[in-house]
PDB file of C-alpha atoms in Angstrom:
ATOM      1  CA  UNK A   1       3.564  -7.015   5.557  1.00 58.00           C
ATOM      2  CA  UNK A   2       2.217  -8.751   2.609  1.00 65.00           C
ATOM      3  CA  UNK A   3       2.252 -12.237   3.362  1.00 71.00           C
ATOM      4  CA  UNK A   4       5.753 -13.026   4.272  1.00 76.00           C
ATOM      5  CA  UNK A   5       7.267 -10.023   3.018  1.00 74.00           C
ATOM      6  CA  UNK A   6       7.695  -6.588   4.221  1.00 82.00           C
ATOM      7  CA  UNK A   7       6.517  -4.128   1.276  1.00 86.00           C
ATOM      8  CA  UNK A   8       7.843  -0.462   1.510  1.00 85.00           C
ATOM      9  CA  UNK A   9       5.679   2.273   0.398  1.00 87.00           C
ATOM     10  CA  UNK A  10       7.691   5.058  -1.465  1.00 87.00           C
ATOM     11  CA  UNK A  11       5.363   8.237  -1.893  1.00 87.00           C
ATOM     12  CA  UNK A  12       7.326  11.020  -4.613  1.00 85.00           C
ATOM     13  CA  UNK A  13       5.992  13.963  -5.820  1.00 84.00           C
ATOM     14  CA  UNK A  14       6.386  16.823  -8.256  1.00 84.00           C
ATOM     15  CA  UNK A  15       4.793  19.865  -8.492  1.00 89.00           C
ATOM     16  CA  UNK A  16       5.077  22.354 -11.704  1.00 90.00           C
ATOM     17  CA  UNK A  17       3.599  25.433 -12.588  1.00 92.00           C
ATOM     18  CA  UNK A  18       0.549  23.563 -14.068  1.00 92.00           C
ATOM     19  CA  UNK A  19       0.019  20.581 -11.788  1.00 90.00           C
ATOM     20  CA  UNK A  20       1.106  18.498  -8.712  1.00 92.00           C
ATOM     21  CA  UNK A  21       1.617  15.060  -9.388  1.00 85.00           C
ATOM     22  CA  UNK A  22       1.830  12.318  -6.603  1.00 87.00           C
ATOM     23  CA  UNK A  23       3.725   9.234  -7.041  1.00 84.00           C
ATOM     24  CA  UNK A  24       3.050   5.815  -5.329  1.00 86.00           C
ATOM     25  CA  UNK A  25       5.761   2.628  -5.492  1.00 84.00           C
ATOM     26  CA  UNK A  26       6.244  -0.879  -3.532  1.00 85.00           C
ATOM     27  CA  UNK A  27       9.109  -2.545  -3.072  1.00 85.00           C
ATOM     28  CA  UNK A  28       9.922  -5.265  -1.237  1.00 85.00           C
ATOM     29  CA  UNK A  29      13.507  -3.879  -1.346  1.00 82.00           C
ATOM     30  CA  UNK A  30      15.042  -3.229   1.924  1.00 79.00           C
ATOM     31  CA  UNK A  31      17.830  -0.767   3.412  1.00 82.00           C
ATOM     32  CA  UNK A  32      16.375   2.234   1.327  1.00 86.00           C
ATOM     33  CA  UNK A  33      18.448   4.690   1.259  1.00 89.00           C
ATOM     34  CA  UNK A  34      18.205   8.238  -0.197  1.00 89.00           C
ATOM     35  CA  UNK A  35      20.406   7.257  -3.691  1.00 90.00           C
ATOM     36  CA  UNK A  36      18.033   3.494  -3.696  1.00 88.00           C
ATOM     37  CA  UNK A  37      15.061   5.687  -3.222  1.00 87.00           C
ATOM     38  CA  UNK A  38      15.968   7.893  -6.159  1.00 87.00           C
ATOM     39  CA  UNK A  39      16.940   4.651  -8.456  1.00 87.00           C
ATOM     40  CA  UNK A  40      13.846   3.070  -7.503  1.00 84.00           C
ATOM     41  CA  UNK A  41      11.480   6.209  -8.432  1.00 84.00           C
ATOM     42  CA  UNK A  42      13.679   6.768 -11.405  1.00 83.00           C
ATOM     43  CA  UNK A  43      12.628   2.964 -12.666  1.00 81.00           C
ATOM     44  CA  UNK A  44       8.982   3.412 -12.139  1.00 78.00           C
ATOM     45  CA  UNK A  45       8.585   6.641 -13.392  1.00 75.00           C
ATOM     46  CA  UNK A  46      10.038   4.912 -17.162  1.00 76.00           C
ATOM     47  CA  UNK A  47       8.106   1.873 -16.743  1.00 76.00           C
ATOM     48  CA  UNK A  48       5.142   3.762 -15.826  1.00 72.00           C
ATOM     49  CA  UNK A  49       5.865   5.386 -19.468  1.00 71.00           C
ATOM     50  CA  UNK A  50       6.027   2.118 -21.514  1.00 71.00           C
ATOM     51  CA  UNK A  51       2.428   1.252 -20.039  1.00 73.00           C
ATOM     52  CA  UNK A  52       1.660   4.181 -21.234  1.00 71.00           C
ATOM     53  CA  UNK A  53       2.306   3.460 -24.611  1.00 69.00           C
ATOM     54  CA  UNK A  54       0.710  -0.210 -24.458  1.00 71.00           C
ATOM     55  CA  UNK A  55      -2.486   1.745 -22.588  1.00 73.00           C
ATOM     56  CA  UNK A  56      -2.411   4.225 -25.670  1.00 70.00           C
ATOM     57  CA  UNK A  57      -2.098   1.437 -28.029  1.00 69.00           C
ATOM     58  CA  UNK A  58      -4.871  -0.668 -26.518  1.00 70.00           C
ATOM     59  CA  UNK A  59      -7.317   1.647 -25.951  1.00 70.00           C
ATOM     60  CA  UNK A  60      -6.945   5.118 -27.789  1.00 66.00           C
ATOM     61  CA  UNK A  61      -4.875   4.363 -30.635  1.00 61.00           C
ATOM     62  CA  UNK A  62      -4.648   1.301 -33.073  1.00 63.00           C
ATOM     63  CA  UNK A  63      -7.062  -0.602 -30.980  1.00 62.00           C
ATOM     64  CA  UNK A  64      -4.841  -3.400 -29.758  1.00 64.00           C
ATOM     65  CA  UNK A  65      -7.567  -5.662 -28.410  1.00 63.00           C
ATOM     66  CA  UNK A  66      -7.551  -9.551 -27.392  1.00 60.00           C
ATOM     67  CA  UNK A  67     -10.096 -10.278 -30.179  1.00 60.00           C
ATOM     68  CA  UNK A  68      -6.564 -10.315 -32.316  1.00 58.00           C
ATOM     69  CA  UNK A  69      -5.330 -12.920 -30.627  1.00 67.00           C
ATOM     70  CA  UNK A  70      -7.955 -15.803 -31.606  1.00 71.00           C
ATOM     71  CA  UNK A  71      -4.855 -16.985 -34.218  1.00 75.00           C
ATOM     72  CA  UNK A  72      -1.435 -16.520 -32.324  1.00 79.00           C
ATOM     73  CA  UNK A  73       1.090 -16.028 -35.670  1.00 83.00           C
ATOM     74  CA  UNK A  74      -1.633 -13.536 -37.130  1.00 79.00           C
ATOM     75  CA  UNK A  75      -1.645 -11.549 -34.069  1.00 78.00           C
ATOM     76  CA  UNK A  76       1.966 -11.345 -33.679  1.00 81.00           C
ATOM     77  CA  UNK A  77       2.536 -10.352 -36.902  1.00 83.00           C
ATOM     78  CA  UNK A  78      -0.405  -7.875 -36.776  1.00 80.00           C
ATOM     79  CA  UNK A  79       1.208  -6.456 -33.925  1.00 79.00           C
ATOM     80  CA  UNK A  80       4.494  -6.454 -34.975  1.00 84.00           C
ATOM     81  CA  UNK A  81       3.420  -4.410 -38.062  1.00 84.00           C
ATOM     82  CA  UNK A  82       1.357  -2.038 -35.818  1.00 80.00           C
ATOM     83  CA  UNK A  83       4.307  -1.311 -33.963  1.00 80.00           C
ATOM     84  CA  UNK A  84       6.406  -0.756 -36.686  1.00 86.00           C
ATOM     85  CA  UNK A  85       4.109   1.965 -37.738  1.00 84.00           C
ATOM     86  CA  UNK A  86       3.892   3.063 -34.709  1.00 80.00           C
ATOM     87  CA  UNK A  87       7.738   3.810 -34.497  1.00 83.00           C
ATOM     88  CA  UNK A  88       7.621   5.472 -37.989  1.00 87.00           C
ATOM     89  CA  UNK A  89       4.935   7.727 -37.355  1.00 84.00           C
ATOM     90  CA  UNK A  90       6.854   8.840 -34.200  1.00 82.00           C
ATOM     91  CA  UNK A  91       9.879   9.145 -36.011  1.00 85.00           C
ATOM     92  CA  UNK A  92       7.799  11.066 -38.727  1.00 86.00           C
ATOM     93  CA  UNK A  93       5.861  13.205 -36.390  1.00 84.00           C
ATOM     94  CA  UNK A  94       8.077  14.274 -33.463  1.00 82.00           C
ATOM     95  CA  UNK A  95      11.938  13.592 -35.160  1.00 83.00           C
ATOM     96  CA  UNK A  96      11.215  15.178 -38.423  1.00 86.00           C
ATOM     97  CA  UNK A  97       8.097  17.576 -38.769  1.00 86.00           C
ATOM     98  CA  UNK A  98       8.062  19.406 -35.307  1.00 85.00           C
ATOM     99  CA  UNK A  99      11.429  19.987 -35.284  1.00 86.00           C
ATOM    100  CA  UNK A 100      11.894  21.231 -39.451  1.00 88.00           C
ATOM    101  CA  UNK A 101       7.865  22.949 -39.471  1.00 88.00           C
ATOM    102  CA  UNK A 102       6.817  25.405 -37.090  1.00 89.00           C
ATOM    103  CA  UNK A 103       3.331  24.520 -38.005  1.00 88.00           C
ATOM    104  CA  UNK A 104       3.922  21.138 -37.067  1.00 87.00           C
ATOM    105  CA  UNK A 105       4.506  22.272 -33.543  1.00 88.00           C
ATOM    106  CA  UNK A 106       1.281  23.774 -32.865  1.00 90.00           C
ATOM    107  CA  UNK A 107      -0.706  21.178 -34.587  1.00 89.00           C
ATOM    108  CA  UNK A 108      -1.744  17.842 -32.607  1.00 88.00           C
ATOM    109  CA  UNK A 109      -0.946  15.007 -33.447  1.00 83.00           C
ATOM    110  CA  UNK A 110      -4.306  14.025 -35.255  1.00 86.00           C
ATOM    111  CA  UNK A 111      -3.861  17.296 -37.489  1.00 89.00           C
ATOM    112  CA  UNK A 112      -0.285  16.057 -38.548  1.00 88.00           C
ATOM    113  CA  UNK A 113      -2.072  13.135 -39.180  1.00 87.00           C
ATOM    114  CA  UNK A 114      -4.570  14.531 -41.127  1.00 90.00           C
ATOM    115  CA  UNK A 115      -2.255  16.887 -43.386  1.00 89.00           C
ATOM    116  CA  UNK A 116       0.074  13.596 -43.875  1.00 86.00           C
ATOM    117  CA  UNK A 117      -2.703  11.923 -45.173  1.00 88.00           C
ATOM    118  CA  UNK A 118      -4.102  14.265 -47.240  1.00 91.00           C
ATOM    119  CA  UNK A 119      -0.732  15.367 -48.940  1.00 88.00           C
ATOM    120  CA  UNK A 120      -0.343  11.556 -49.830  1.00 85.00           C
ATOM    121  CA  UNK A 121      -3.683  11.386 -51.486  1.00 88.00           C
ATOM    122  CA  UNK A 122      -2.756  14.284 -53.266  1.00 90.00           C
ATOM    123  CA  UNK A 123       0.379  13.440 -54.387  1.00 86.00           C
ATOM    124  CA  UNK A 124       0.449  10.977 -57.563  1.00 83.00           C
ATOM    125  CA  UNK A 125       2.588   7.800 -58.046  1.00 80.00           C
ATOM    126  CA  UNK A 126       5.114   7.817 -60.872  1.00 83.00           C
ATOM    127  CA  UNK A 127       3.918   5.630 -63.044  1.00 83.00           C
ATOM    128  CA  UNK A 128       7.212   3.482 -63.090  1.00 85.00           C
ATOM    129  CA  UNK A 129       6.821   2.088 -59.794  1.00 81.00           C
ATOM    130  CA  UNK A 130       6.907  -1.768 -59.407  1.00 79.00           C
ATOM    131  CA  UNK A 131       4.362  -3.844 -59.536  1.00 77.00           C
ATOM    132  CA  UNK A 132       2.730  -3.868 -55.528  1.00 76.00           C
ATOM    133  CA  UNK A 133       3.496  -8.056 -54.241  1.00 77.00           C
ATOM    134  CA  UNK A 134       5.087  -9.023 -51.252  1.00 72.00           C
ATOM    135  CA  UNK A 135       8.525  -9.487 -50.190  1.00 70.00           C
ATOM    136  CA  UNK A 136      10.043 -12.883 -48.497  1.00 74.00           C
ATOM    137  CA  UNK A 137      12.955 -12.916 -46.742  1.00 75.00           C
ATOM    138  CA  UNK A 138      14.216 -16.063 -46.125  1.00 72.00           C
ATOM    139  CA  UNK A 139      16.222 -16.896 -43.080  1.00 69.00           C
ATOM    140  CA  UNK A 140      18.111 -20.479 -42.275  1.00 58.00           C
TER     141      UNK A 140
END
């Protein structure tokens, strides 16, 4: 019981040749039967991976960290942007190079960032590009 309701501990585990890994959920679901079980493990084990992607974005990443937040458009946009390049380097990193460069797989991810980098320092602009500005998009 937690307060008035009745919380139901769900314990699931899985064990692979490398590790055994012990799952904890509550619910306050009732009637929990083997397929509800299953759902309900299912749901936490995905939102336990988009926390790990705000965890890795708060603390070992972009460093996503309340002092952004003193000016509430600036940090929304600032995150929006960080997230955007978030999805590109993913897209860049696991849907293009590890699966065309067999390199690519054995490197980490901080390697592939490192040879990204330096091939785009090494790489010159034509000198034809635009002129660098910003682009508005207006919206009614």
């Amino acid at each position: 019981m937690l307060g008035d309701a009745t919380i139901n501990a769900i314990l699931a585990g899985q064990i692979t040749a490398t590790a055994a890994t012990l799952y904890a959920f509550l619910t306050n679901f009732s009637n929990l039967t083997p397929a509800r079980v299953t759902a309900i493990t299912s749901f936490g084990r995905e939102r336990h991976r988009i926390e790990d992607h705000f965890n890795t974005e708060k603390n070992h990443g972009i460093g996503l960290e309340h002092v952004f937040c003193a000016e509430t458009t600036a940090a929304n946009n600032y995150y929006t942007m960080l997230q955007v390049a978030r999805i590109l380097w993913i897209l860049v990193c696991h849907g293009f190079l590890k699966r065309v460069y067999d390199w690519a797989r054995r490197a980490t991810e901080q390697g592939l960032a490192r040879a990204v980098w330096e091939g785009l320092r090494a790489r010159r602009l034509p000198p034809d590009l635009p002129p660098l500005g910003q682009v508005r998009f207006g919206f009614s």
